[in-house]
Amino acid sequence: MRLFDPHIHMTSRTTDDYAAMRAAGVRALVEPSFWLGQPRTSVGSFVDYFDALIGWEPFRAAQFGISHHCAVALNPKEANDPRCREVLDLLPRYLVKDRVVAVGEIGYDSMTPEEDTAFAAQLALAVRHDLPVLVHTPHRDKASGTRRTLDVVRESGIAPERVVVDHLNELTVAAVLDAGCWAGFSVYPQTKMDEHRMVTLLREYGLERILVNSAADWGRSDPLKTRATADTMLASGFTTADVERVMWHNPVAFYGQSGRLDLTGPAPDIGESHEGNSIERGPRPAARTAAG
Amino acid sequence: MIDALHDTLAARLPAPQWERLGQWRRRVSESPHDVREFFPRAGREIGRGDLVGPAETGHPCRGWRTDDAARTLLLAALPQRGDDLVAELRWLYETGDAAERHAVLRSLDPLDLRADTDTLDGALPLVHDALRANDLRMVTAAVGDYTARHLPAPAWRHAVLKCVFTGIPLSAVSGLDERADPELLRMLNDFAAERTAAGRAVPPDVATFLRAHPAP
Ligand SMILES: [Zn+2]
């Protein structure tokens, strides 16, 4: 089974997670920029974070035969901090990089005027750089937040099929699909969606323009929820082709709109290297010891 | 080397990509700042992957990737020399993604060897940065000919040792036989002794190297 997790924060995960994801079938993922739990206090902190997303993290993923791409943005929560707002000026530098396949996560957290400004500015950046967009919907006041999100997306002039509106549920999915956007679902151990509700939604709304992710991060979450959802689909009568459609072809189609998705990486053979503790995937065949 | 990269790219890139690279090089020679626009796009718009196949032994561009070669030609088209060129290389490295940093590191040797150029000694901080990385692609790109010529002995020995520890083959280290000194041999012998004491194998290339260079 071949899986693509379209939304997962690997920066917060261990190499054990990478190994387990690879074993479960994950071959590609997109890591959107988000907050880190602890608020950042300066632009420099974002520079290092973005640099890791286009440098270290893809290297780490490649050790396990997983292709890593990312989305770059100022997240809605930190858009409210005046010390972080200059990040908006930094973004154009990152939006031209090879493995940056979207602007994201943007959207609303508390629906403040500062969030309005950052959201609109970053939608404009996406249009200018010809990139798709990953939009986060707020956890509190979700239904109204989602409606307002769709209004802002519409006003921006971006093509709706270049936008995924994420963290949806039974109450918010219809409006998003009606607007022509992609619908993203985060399958979580306790909150957001679970795999059984997810499968029920797939029955009701079909497989078109649907993305399913684990959104795993530094909180209680599970990077194998894409696989759990795939298994639940099969157990509920969906075919292998259906699973492949939702879990692979859909994310490839969505992020492929960037023109930068590169899934041709070197054949993965790492996790199984020599002494079992190797993290190297050097430019030539080599397997000795951990990089330490 | 720059001529070899030029001729090989000319022969192997599809015509539209070769033409685009030619336009970029002309633009950069007239308005150097534009290199910052083209440099990140070179992989997806000019080409990626090996420039020369592994079977083509003896080819002067062996070990070069197409994107590294294209970016090196772009840098070679810049009018700056000496410290001004180093300043631009530094900017491109520091704001670059992994592929761009790799290309800057690979470009140091050919740019340094250009007949008309002032010395590029000033680019050594980039090598130091790459040698501190955990990304082994960076470390490998940082132990090339430029480093063999310029990196002072203590840092150079530690670079070799880092390769040994991280599984980068010694064959990737430029100038190893010329620069190996008693202190490096002592360090490698200590490494081998530590491995043996731990019941682990000494990597074959290290063992071979130590056999060829008996401790003084
Ligand atoms: Zn997220």
CSV table of N, CA and C in Angstrom, one decimal, chain A residues 118-255:
chain,number,residue,atom,x,y,z
A,118,ALA,N,-2.8,38.9,7.6
A,118,ALA,CA,-1.8,37.9,7.3
A,118,ALA,C,-2.4,36.9,6.3
A,119,PHE,N,-3.6,36.5,6.5
A,119,PHE,CA,-4.3,35.6,5.6
A,119,PHE,C,-4.4,36.1,4.2
A,120,ALA,N,-4.9,37.3,4.1
A,120,ALA,CA,-5.0,37.9,2.7
A,120,ALA,C,-3.7,38.1,2.1
A,121,ALA,N,-2.7,38.6,2.8
A,121,ALA,CA,-1.4,38.8,2.2
A,121,ALA,C,-0.8,37.5,1.7
A,122,GLN,N,-1.0,36.5,2.4
A,122,GLN,CA,-0.4,35.2,2.0
A,122,GLN,C,-1.1,34.5,0.9
A,123,LEU,N,-2.4,34.8,0.8
A,123,LEU,CA,-3.2,34.3,-0.4
A,123,LEU,C,-2.6,35.0,-1.6
A,124,ALA,N,-2.3,36.3,-1.5
A,124,ALA,CA,-1.8,37.0,-2.6
A,124,ALA,C,-0.4,36.5,-3.0
A,125,LEU,N,0.4,36.2,-2.0
A,125,LEU,CA,1.7,35.6,-2.3
A,125,LEU,C,1.6,34.3,-3.0
A,126,ALA,N,0.6,33.5,-2.7
A,126,ALA,CA,0.4,32.2,-3.4
A,126,ALA,C,0.0,32.4,-4.8
A,127,VAL,N,-0.8,33.4,-5.1
A,127,VAL,CA,-1.2,33.7,-6.5
A,127,VAL,C,0.1,34.2,-7.2
A,128,ARG,N,0.9,35.0,-6.6
A,128,ARG,CA,2.0,35.6,-7.3
A,128,ARG,C,3.1,34.5,-7.6
A,129,HIS,N,3.2,33.5,-6.7
A,129,HIS,CA,4.2,32.4,-6.9
A,129,HIS,C,3.6,31.2,-7.5
A,130,ASP,N,2.3,31.3,-7.9
A,130,ASP,CA,1.6,30.2,-8.6
A,130,ASP,C,1.7,28.9,-7.8
A,131,LEU,N,1.4,29.0,-6.5
A,131,LEU,CA,1.4,27.9,-5.6
A,131,LEU,C,0.0,27.6,-5.0
A,132,PRO,N,-0.3,26.3,-4.7
A,132,PRO,CA,-1.5,26.0,-4.0
A,132,PRO,C,-1.4,26.4,-2.5
A,133,VAL,N,-2.5,26.4,-1.8
A,133,VAL,CA,-2.5,26.9,-0.5
A,133,VAL,C,-3.2,25.9,0.5
A,134,LEU,N,-2.6,25.7,1.7
A,134,LEU,CA,-3.2,24.9,2.7
A,134,LEU,C,-3.7,25.8,3.8
A,135,VAL,N,-5.1,25.8,4.0
A,135,VAL,CA,-5.7,26.7,4.9
A,135,VAL,C,-6.2,25.9,6.1
A,136,HIS,N,-5.8,26.3,7.3
A,136,HIS,CA,-6.2,25.7,8.6
A,136,HIS,C,-7.5,26.3,9.0
A,137,THR,N,-8.4,25.5,9.5
A,137,THR,CA,-9.6,26.1,10.1
A,137,THR,C,-9.6,26.0,11.6
A,138,PRO,N,-10.1,27.1,12.2
A,138,PRO,CA,-10.0,27.2,13.7
A,138,PRO,C,-10.6,26.0,14.4
A,139,HIS,N,-10.1,25.7,15.6
A,139,HIS,CA,-10.7,24.6,16.4
A,139,HIS,C,-11.9,25.2,17.2
A,140,ARG,N,-11.8,26.4,17.6
A,140,ARG,CA,-12.9,27.0,18.3
A,140,ARG,C,-13.8,27.8,17.3
A,141,ASP,N,-15.1,27.7,17.4
A,141,ASP,CA,-16.0,28.4,16.5
A,141,ASP,C,-15.7,28.0,15.0
A,142,LYS,N,-15.6,26.6,14.8
A,142,LYS,CA,-15.2,26.1,13.5
A,142,LYS,C,-16.1,26.5,12.4
A,143,ALA,N,-17.4,26.3,12.6
A,143,ALA,CA,-18.4,26.4,11.5
A,143,ALA,C,-18.3,27.9,11.0
A,144,SER,N,-18.4,28.8,11.9
A,144,SER,CA,-18.4,30.2,11.5
A,144,SER,C,-17.0,30.6,10.9
A,145,GLY,N,-16.0,30.0,11.5
A,145,GLY,CA,-14.6,30.3,11.0
A,145,GLY,C,-14.4,29.8,9.6
A,146,THR,N,-15.0,28.6,9.3
A,146,THR,CA,-14.9,28.0,8.0
A,146,THR,C,-15.6,28.9,6.9
A,147,ARG,N,-16.8,29.4,7.3
A,147,ARG,CA,-17.6,30.2,6.4
A,147,ARG,C,-16.8,31.5,6.0
A,148,ARG,N,-16.2,32.1,7.1
A,148,ARG,CA,-15.4,33.3,6.9
A,148,ARG,C,-14.2,33.0,6.0
A,149,THR,N,-13.6,31.8,6.3
A,149,THR,CA,-12.4,31.4,5.5
A,149,THR,C,-12.7,31.4,4.0
A,150,LEU,N,-13.9,30.7,3.7
A,150,LEU,CA,-14.3,30.6,2.3
A,150,LEU,C,-14.5,32.0,1.7
A,151,ASP,N,-15.1,32.9,2.5
A,151,ASP,CA,-15.3,34.3,1.9
A,151,ASP,C,-13.9,34.9,1.6
A,152,VAL,N,-12.9,34.8,2.5
A,152,VAL,CA,-11.6,35.4,2.2
A,152,VAL,C,-11.0,34.7,1.0
A,153,VAL,N,-11.1,33.4,0.9
A,153,VAL,CA,-10.5,32.7,-0.3
A,153,VAL,C,-11.1,33.2,-1.6
A,154,ARG,N,-12.5,33.4,-1.5
A,154,ARG,CA,-13.2,33.8,-2.7
A,154,ARG,C,-12.7,35.3,-3.1
A,155,GLU,N,-12.6,36.1,-2.1
A,155,GLU,CA,-12.2,37.5,-2.4
A,155,GLU,C,-10.8,37.6,-2.9
A,156,SER,N,-10.0,36.6,-2.6
A,156,SER,CA,-8.5,36.7,-3.0
A,156,SER,C,-8.4,36.5,-4.5
A,157,GLY,N,-9.3,35.9,-5.1
A,157,GLY,CA,-9.2,35.6,-6.5
A,157,GLY,C,-8.5,34.4,-6.9
A,158,ILE,N,-8.0,33.6,-5.9
A,158,ILE,CA,-7.2,32.4,-6.2
A,158,ILE,C,-8.2,31.3,-6.7
A,159,ALA,N,-7.8,30.5,-7.6
A,159,ALA,CA,-8.7,29.4,-8.1
A,159,ALA,C,-9.0,28.5,-7.0
A,160,PRO,N,-10.3,28.2,-6.7
A,160,PRO,CA,-10.6,27.4,-5.6
A,160,PRO,C,-10.0,26.0,-5.6
A,161,GLU,N,-9.7,25.4,-6.8
A,161,GLU,CA,-9.1,24.1,-6.8
A,161,GLU,C,-7.7,24.1,-6.4
A,162,ARG,N,-7.1,25.3,-6.2
A,162,ARG,CA,-5.7,25.4,-5.7
A,162,ARG,C,-5.7,25.6,-4.2
A,163,VAL,N,-6.8,25.4,-3.5
A,163,VAL,CA,-6.9,25.6,-2.1
A,163,VAL,C,-7.4,24.4,-1.4
A,164,VAL,N,-6.7,23.9,-0.3
A,164,VAL,CA,-7.3,22.9,0.5
A,164,VAL,C,-7.6,23.5,1.9
A,165,VAL,N,-8.9,23.3,2.3
A,165,VAL,CA,-9.3,23.8,3.6
A,165,VAL,C,-9.3,22.6,4.5
A,166,ASP,N,-8.6,22.7,5.6
A,166,ASP,CA,-8.2,21.5,6.4
A,166,ASP,C,-8.9,21.5,7.7
A,167,HIS,N,-8.7,20.3,8.4
A,167,HIS,CA,-9.3,20.1,9.7
A,167,HIS,C,-10.8,20.2,9.6
A,168,LEU,N,-11.4,19.6,8.6
A,168,LEU,CA,-12.9,19.7,8.5
A,168,LEU,C,-13.6,18.6,9.3
A,169,ASN,N,-14.9,18.7,9.4
A,169,ASN,CA,-15.7,17.7,10.0
A,169,ASN,C,-17.1,17.6,9.3
A,170,GLU,N,-18.0,16.8,9.9
A,170,GLU,CA,-19.3,16.6,9.3
A,170,GLU,C,-20.0,17.9,9.0
A,171,LEU,N,-19.8,18.9,9.8
A,171,LEU,CA,-20.5,20.2,9.7
A,171,LEU,C,-19.9,21.2,8.7
A,172,THR,N,-18.6,21.0,8.4
A,172,THR,CA,-18.0,22.0,7.5
A,172,THR,C,-17.6,21.5,6.1
A,173,VAL,N,-17.7,20.2,5.9
A,173,VAL,CA,-17.3,19.7,4.6
A,173,VAL,C,-18.1,20.2,3.4
A,174,ALA,N,-19.4,20.2,3.6
A,174,ALA,CA,-20.2,20.5,2.4
A,174,ALA,C,-19.9,21.9,1.8
A,175,ALA,N,-19.8,22.9,2.7
A,175,ALA,CA,-19.6,24.3,2.2
A,175,ALA,C,-18.2,24.3,1.5
A,176,VAL,N,-17.2,23.6,1.9
A,176,VAL,CA,-15.9,23.7,1.3
A,176,VAL,C,-16.0,23.0,-0.1
A,177,LEU,N,-16.6,21.9,-0.2
A,177,LEU,CA,-16.7,21.2,-1.5
A,177,LEU,C,-17.5,22.0,-2.4
A,178,ASP,N,-18.6,22.6,-1.9
A,178,ASP,CA,-19.5,23.4,-2.8
A,178,ASP,C,-18.7,24.6,-3.3
A,179,ALA,N,-17.8,25.1,-2.5
A,179,ALA,CA,-17.0,26.3,-3.0
A,179,ALA,C,-16.0,25.9,-4.0
A,180,GLY,N,-15.8,24.6,-4.3
A,180,GLY,CA,-14.8,24.2,-5.3
A,180,GLY,C,-13.4,24.0,-4.7
A,181,CYS,N,-13.3,24.1,-3.4
A,181,CYS,CA,-12.0,23.9,-2.8
A,181,CYS,C,-11.8,22.4,-2.5
A,182,TRP,N,-10.6,22.0,-2.2
A,182,TRP,CA,-10.3,20.6,-1.7
A,182,TRP,C,-10.7,20.6,-0.2
A,183,ALA,N,-11.1,19.4,0.3
A,183,ALA,CA,-11.5,19.2,1.7
A,183,ALA,C,-10.5,18.4,2.4
A,184,GLY,N,-9.9,18.9,3.4
A,184,GLY,CA,-8.9,18.2,4.1
A,184,GLY,C,-9.4,17.7,5.5
A,185,PHE,N,-9.0,16.5,5.9
A,185,PHE,CA,-9.5,15.9,7.1
A,185,PHE,C,-8.3,15.4,7.9
A,186,SER,N,-8.2,15.8,9.2
A,186,SER,CA,-7.1,15.3,10.1
A,186,SER,C,-7.7,14.3,11.0
A,187,VAL,N,-7.1,13.1,10.8
A,187,VAL,CA,-7.6,11.9,11.6
A,187,VAL,C,-6.7,11.8,12.9
A,188,TYR,N,-7.4,12.0,14.0
A,188,TYR,CA,-6.6,12.1,15.3
A,188,TYR,C,-7.1,11.0,16.2
A,189,PRO,N,-6.2,10.7,17.2
A,189,PRO,CA,-6.6,9.7,18.2
A,189,PRO,C,-7.9,10.1,19.0
A,190,GLN,N,-8.0,11.4,19.3
A,190,GLN,CA,-9.2,11.7,20.1
A,190,GLN,C,-10.0,12.8,19.5
A,191,THR,N,-9.4,13.9,19.1
A,191,THR,CA,-10.1,15.1,18.7
A,191,THR,C,-10.3,15.0,17.2
A,192,LYS,N,-10.7,16.1,16.6
A,192,LYS,CA,-10.9,16.2,15.1
A,192,LYS,C,-11.7,15.0,14.6
A,193,MET,N,-11.1,14.3,13.6
A,193,MET,CA,-11.9,13.2,13.0
A,193,MET,C,-11.3,11.9,13.5
A,194,ASP,N,-12.1,10.8,13.5
A,194,ASP,CA,-11.5,9.5,13.6
A,194,ASP,C,-11.7,8.7,12.3
A,195,GLU,N,-11.1,7.5,12.2
A,195,GLU,CA,-11.1,6.9,10.9
A,195,GLU,C,-12.5,6.3,10.5
A,196,HIS,N,-13.3,6.0,11.5
A,196,HIS,CA,-14.6,5.5,11.2
A,196,HIS,C,-15.5,6.6,10.7
A,197,ARG,N,-15.5,7.7,11.3
A,197,ARG,CA,-16.3,8.9,10.8
A,197,ARG,C,-15.8,9.3,9.5
A,198,MET,N,-14.4,9.2,9.3
A,198,MET,CA,-13.8,9.6,8.0
A,198,MET,C,-14.4,8.7,6.9
A,199,VAL,N,-14.5,7.4,7.1
A,199,VAL,CA,-15.0,6.5,6.1
A,199,VAL,C,-16.5,6.8,5.8
A,200,THR,N,-17.2,7.1,6.8
A,200,THR,CA,-18.6,7.5,6.6
A,200,THR,C,-18.7,8.7,5.7
A,201,LEU,N,-17.9,9.7,6.0
A,201,LEU,CA,-17.9,10.9,5.1
A,201,LEU,C,-17.5,10.6,3.7
A,202,LEU,N,-16.6,9.7,3.5
A,202,LEU,CA,-16.2,9.3,2.1
A,202,LEU,C,-17.3,8.7,1.4
A,203,ARG,N,-18.1,7.9,2.1
A,203,ARG,CA,-19.3,7.3,1.5
A,203,ARG,C,-20.3,8.3,1.1
A,204,GLU,N,-20.4,9.3,1.9
A,204,GLU,CA,-21.5,10.3,1.6
A,204,GLU,C,-21.0,11.3,0.6
A,205,TYR,N,-19.7,11.7,0.6
A,205,TYR,CA,-19.3,12.8,-0.3
A,205,TYR,C,-18.4,12.3,-1.4
A,206,GLY,N,-18.1,11.1,-1.5
A,206,GLY,CA,-17.3,10.6,-2.6
A,206,GLY,C,-15.8,10.8,-2.3
A,207,LEU,N,-15.0,10.5,-3.4
A,207,LEU,CA,-13.5,10.6,-3.2
A,207,LEU,C,-12.9,11.8,-3.8
A,208,GLU,N,-13.7,12.5,-4.6
A,208,GLU,CA,-13.1,13.6,-5.3
A,208,GLU,C,-12.7,14.8,-4.4
A,209,ARG,N,-11.6,15.4,-4.7
A,209,ARG,CA,-11.1,16.6,-3.9
A,209,ARG,C,-11.1,16.4,-2.4
A,210,ILE,N,-10.8,15.1,-2.0
A,210,ILE,CA,-10.7,14.8,-0.5
A,210,ILE,C,-9.2,14.5,-0.2
A,211,LEU,N,-8.7,15.1,0.8
A,211,LEU,CA,-7.4,14.8,1.4
A,211,LEU,C,-7.5,14.3,2.8
A,212,VAL,N,-6.8,13.2,3.1
A,212,VAL,CA,-6.9,12.7,4.5
A,212,VAL,C,-5.4,12.7,5.0
A,213,ASN,N,-5.3,13.3,6.2
A,213,ASN,CA,-3.9,13.4,6.8
A,213,ASN,C,-4.0,13.1,8.3
A,214,SER,N,-2.7,12.9,8.8
A,214,SER,CA,-2.6,12.6,10.2
A,214,SER,C,-2.4,13.9,11.0
A,215,ALA,N,-2.0,14.9,10.4
A,215,ALA,CA,-1.7,16.2,11.1
A,215,ALA,C,-0.8,16.0,12.3
A,216,ALA,N,-0.1,14.9,12.4
A,216,ALA,CA,0.7,14.6,13.6
A,216,ALA,C,1.7,15.7,13.9
A,217,ASP,N,1.8,16.0,15.1
A,217,ASP,CA,2.7,17.1,15.5
A,217,ASP,C,3.3,16.8,16.9
A,218,TRP,N,3.5,17.8,17.7
A,218,TRP,CA,4.1,17.6,19.1
A,218,TRP,C,3.0,17.3,20.1
A,219,GLY,N,1.7,17.3,19.7
A,219,GLY,CA,0.7,16.9,20.6
A,219,GLY,C,0.3,15.5,20.5
A,220,ARG,N,-0.8,15.1,21.2
A,220,ARG,CA,-1.3,13.7,21.1
A,220,ARG,C,-1.8,13.5,19.7
A,221,SER,N,-1.1,12.7,19.0
A,221,SER,CA,-1.5,12.5,17.6
A,221,SER,C,-0.8,11.2,17.1
A,222,ASP,N,-1.1,10.8,15.9
A,222,ASP,CA,-0.6,9.5,15.5
A,222,ASP,C,-0.2,9.5,14.0
A,223,PRO,N,1.1,9.4,13.7
A,223,PRO,CA,1.5,9.5,12.3
A,223,PRO,C,1.1,8.3,11.4
A,224,LEU,N,0.5,7.3,12.0
A,224,LEU,CA,0.0,6.1,11.2
A,224,LEU,C,-1.5,6.2,11.0
A,225,LYS,N,-2.1,7.4,11.2
A,225,LYS,CA,-3.6,7.5,11.0
A,225,LYS,C,-4.0,7.4,9.5
A,226,THR,N,-3.0,7.7,8.6
A,226,THR,CA,-3.3,7.6,7.2
A,226,THR,C,-3.5,6.1,6.9
A,227,ARG,N,-2.6,5.3,7.5
A,227,ARG,CA,-2.7,3.8,7.3
A,227,ARG,C,-4.0,3.3,7.9
A,228,ALA,N,-4.3,3.8,9.1
A,228,ALA,CA,-5.5,3.3,9.8
A,228,ALA,C,-6.8,3.6,9.0
A,229,THR,N,-6.8,4.8,8.4
A,229,THR,CA,-7.9,5.2,7.6
A,229,THR,C,-8.0,4.3,6.4
A,230,ALA,N,-6.9,4.0,5.7
A,230,ALA,CA,-6.8,3.1,4.6
A,230,ALA,C,-7.4,1.7,4.9
A,231,ASP,N,-6.9,1.2,6.1
A,231,ASP,CA,-7.4,-0.1,6.5
A,231,ASP,C,-8.9,-0.1,6.7
A,232,THR,N,-9.4,1.0,7.4
A,232,THR,CA,-10.8,1.1,7.7
A,232,THR,C,-11.6,1.2,6.4
A,233,MET,N,-11.1,1.9,5.4
A,233,MET,CA,-11.7,1.9,4.1
A,233,MET,C,-11.9,0.5,3.5
A,234,LEU,N,-10.8,-0.2,3.5
A,234,LEU,CA,-10.8,-1.6,2.9
A,234,LEU,C,-11.8,-2.4,3.7
A,235,ALA,N,-11.8,-2.3,5.0
A,235,ALA,CA,-12.7,-3.2,5.8
A,235,ALA,C,-14.1,-2.8,5.6
A,236,SER,N,-14.4,-1.6,5.1
A,236,SER,CA,-15.8,-1.1,4.9
A,236,SER,C,-16.2,-1.3,3.4
A,237,GLY,N,-15.4,-2.0,2.6
A,237,GLY,CA,-15.8,-2.3,1.3
A,237,GLY,C,-15.3,-1.4,0.2
A,238,PHE,N,-14.5,-0.4,0.5
A,238,PHE,CA,-13.8,0.3,-0.5
A,238,PHE,C,-12.8,-0.5,-1.2
A,239,THR,N,-12.5,-0.3,-2.5
A,239,THR,CA,-11.5,-1.1,-3.2
A,239,THR,C,-10.1,-0.6,-2.9
A,240,THR,N,-9.1,-1.4,-3.3
A,240,THR,CA,-7.7,-0.9,-3.3
A,240,THR,C,-7.5,0.3,-4.1
A,241,ALA,N,-8.2,0.3,-5.3
A,241,ALA,CA,-8.1,1.5,-6.1
A,241,ALA,C,-8.6,2.8,-5.5
A,242,ASP,N,-9.7,2.6,-4.7
A,242,ASP,CA,-10.3,3.7,-4.0
A,242,ASP,C,-9.3,4.3,-3.0
A,243,VAL,N,-8.7,3.3,-2.3
A,243,VAL,CA,-7.7,3.7,-1.2
A,243,VAL,C,-6.6,4.5,-1.9
A,244,GLU,N,-6.1,3.9,-3.0
A,244,GLU,CA,-4.9,4.5,-3.7
A,244,GLU,C,-5.3,5.9,-4.2
A,245,ARG,N,-6.6,6.1,-4.6
A,245,ARG,CA,-7.0,7.3,-5.1
A,245,ARG,C,-7.0,8.4,-4.0
A,246,VAL,N,-7.6,8.1,-2.8
A,246,VAL,CA,-7.6,9.1,-1.8
A,246,VAL,C,-6.2,9.3,-1.1
A,247,MET,N,-5.5,8.2,-0.9
A,247,MET,CA,-4.3,8.3,-0.1
A,247,MET,C,-3.0,8.6,-1.0
A,248,TRP,N,-3.1,8.5,-2.3
A,248,TRP,CA,-2.0,8.8,-3.1
A,248,TRP,C,-2.3,9.8,-4.2
A,249,HIS,N,-3.2,9.4,-5.1
A,249,HIS,CA,-3.4,10.2,-6.3
A,249,HIS,C,-4.0,11.6,-6.0
A,250,ASN,N,-4.9,11.7,-5.0
A,250,ASN,CA,-5.4,13.0,-4.6
A,250,ASN,C,-4.3,13.9,-4.1
A,251,PRO,N,-3.5,13.6,-3.1
A,251,PRO,CA,-2.5,14.5,-2.7
A,251,PRO,C,-1.5,14.8,-3.8
A,252,VAL,N,-1.2,13.8,-4.7
A,252,VAL,CA,-0.3,14.1,-5.8
A,252,VAL,C,-0.9,15.1,-6.8
A,253,ALA,N,-2.2,15.0,-7.0
A,253,ALA,CA,-2.9,15.9,-7.9
A,253,ALA,C,-2.9,17.3,-7.3
A,254,PHE,N,-3.2,17.4,-6.0
A,254,PHE,CA,-3.3,18.7,-5.3
A,254,PHE,C,-2.0,19.4,-5.3
A,255,TYR,N,-1.0,18.8,-4.7
A,255,TYR,CA,0.4,19.5,-4.6
A,255,TYR,C,1.1,19.5,-5.9
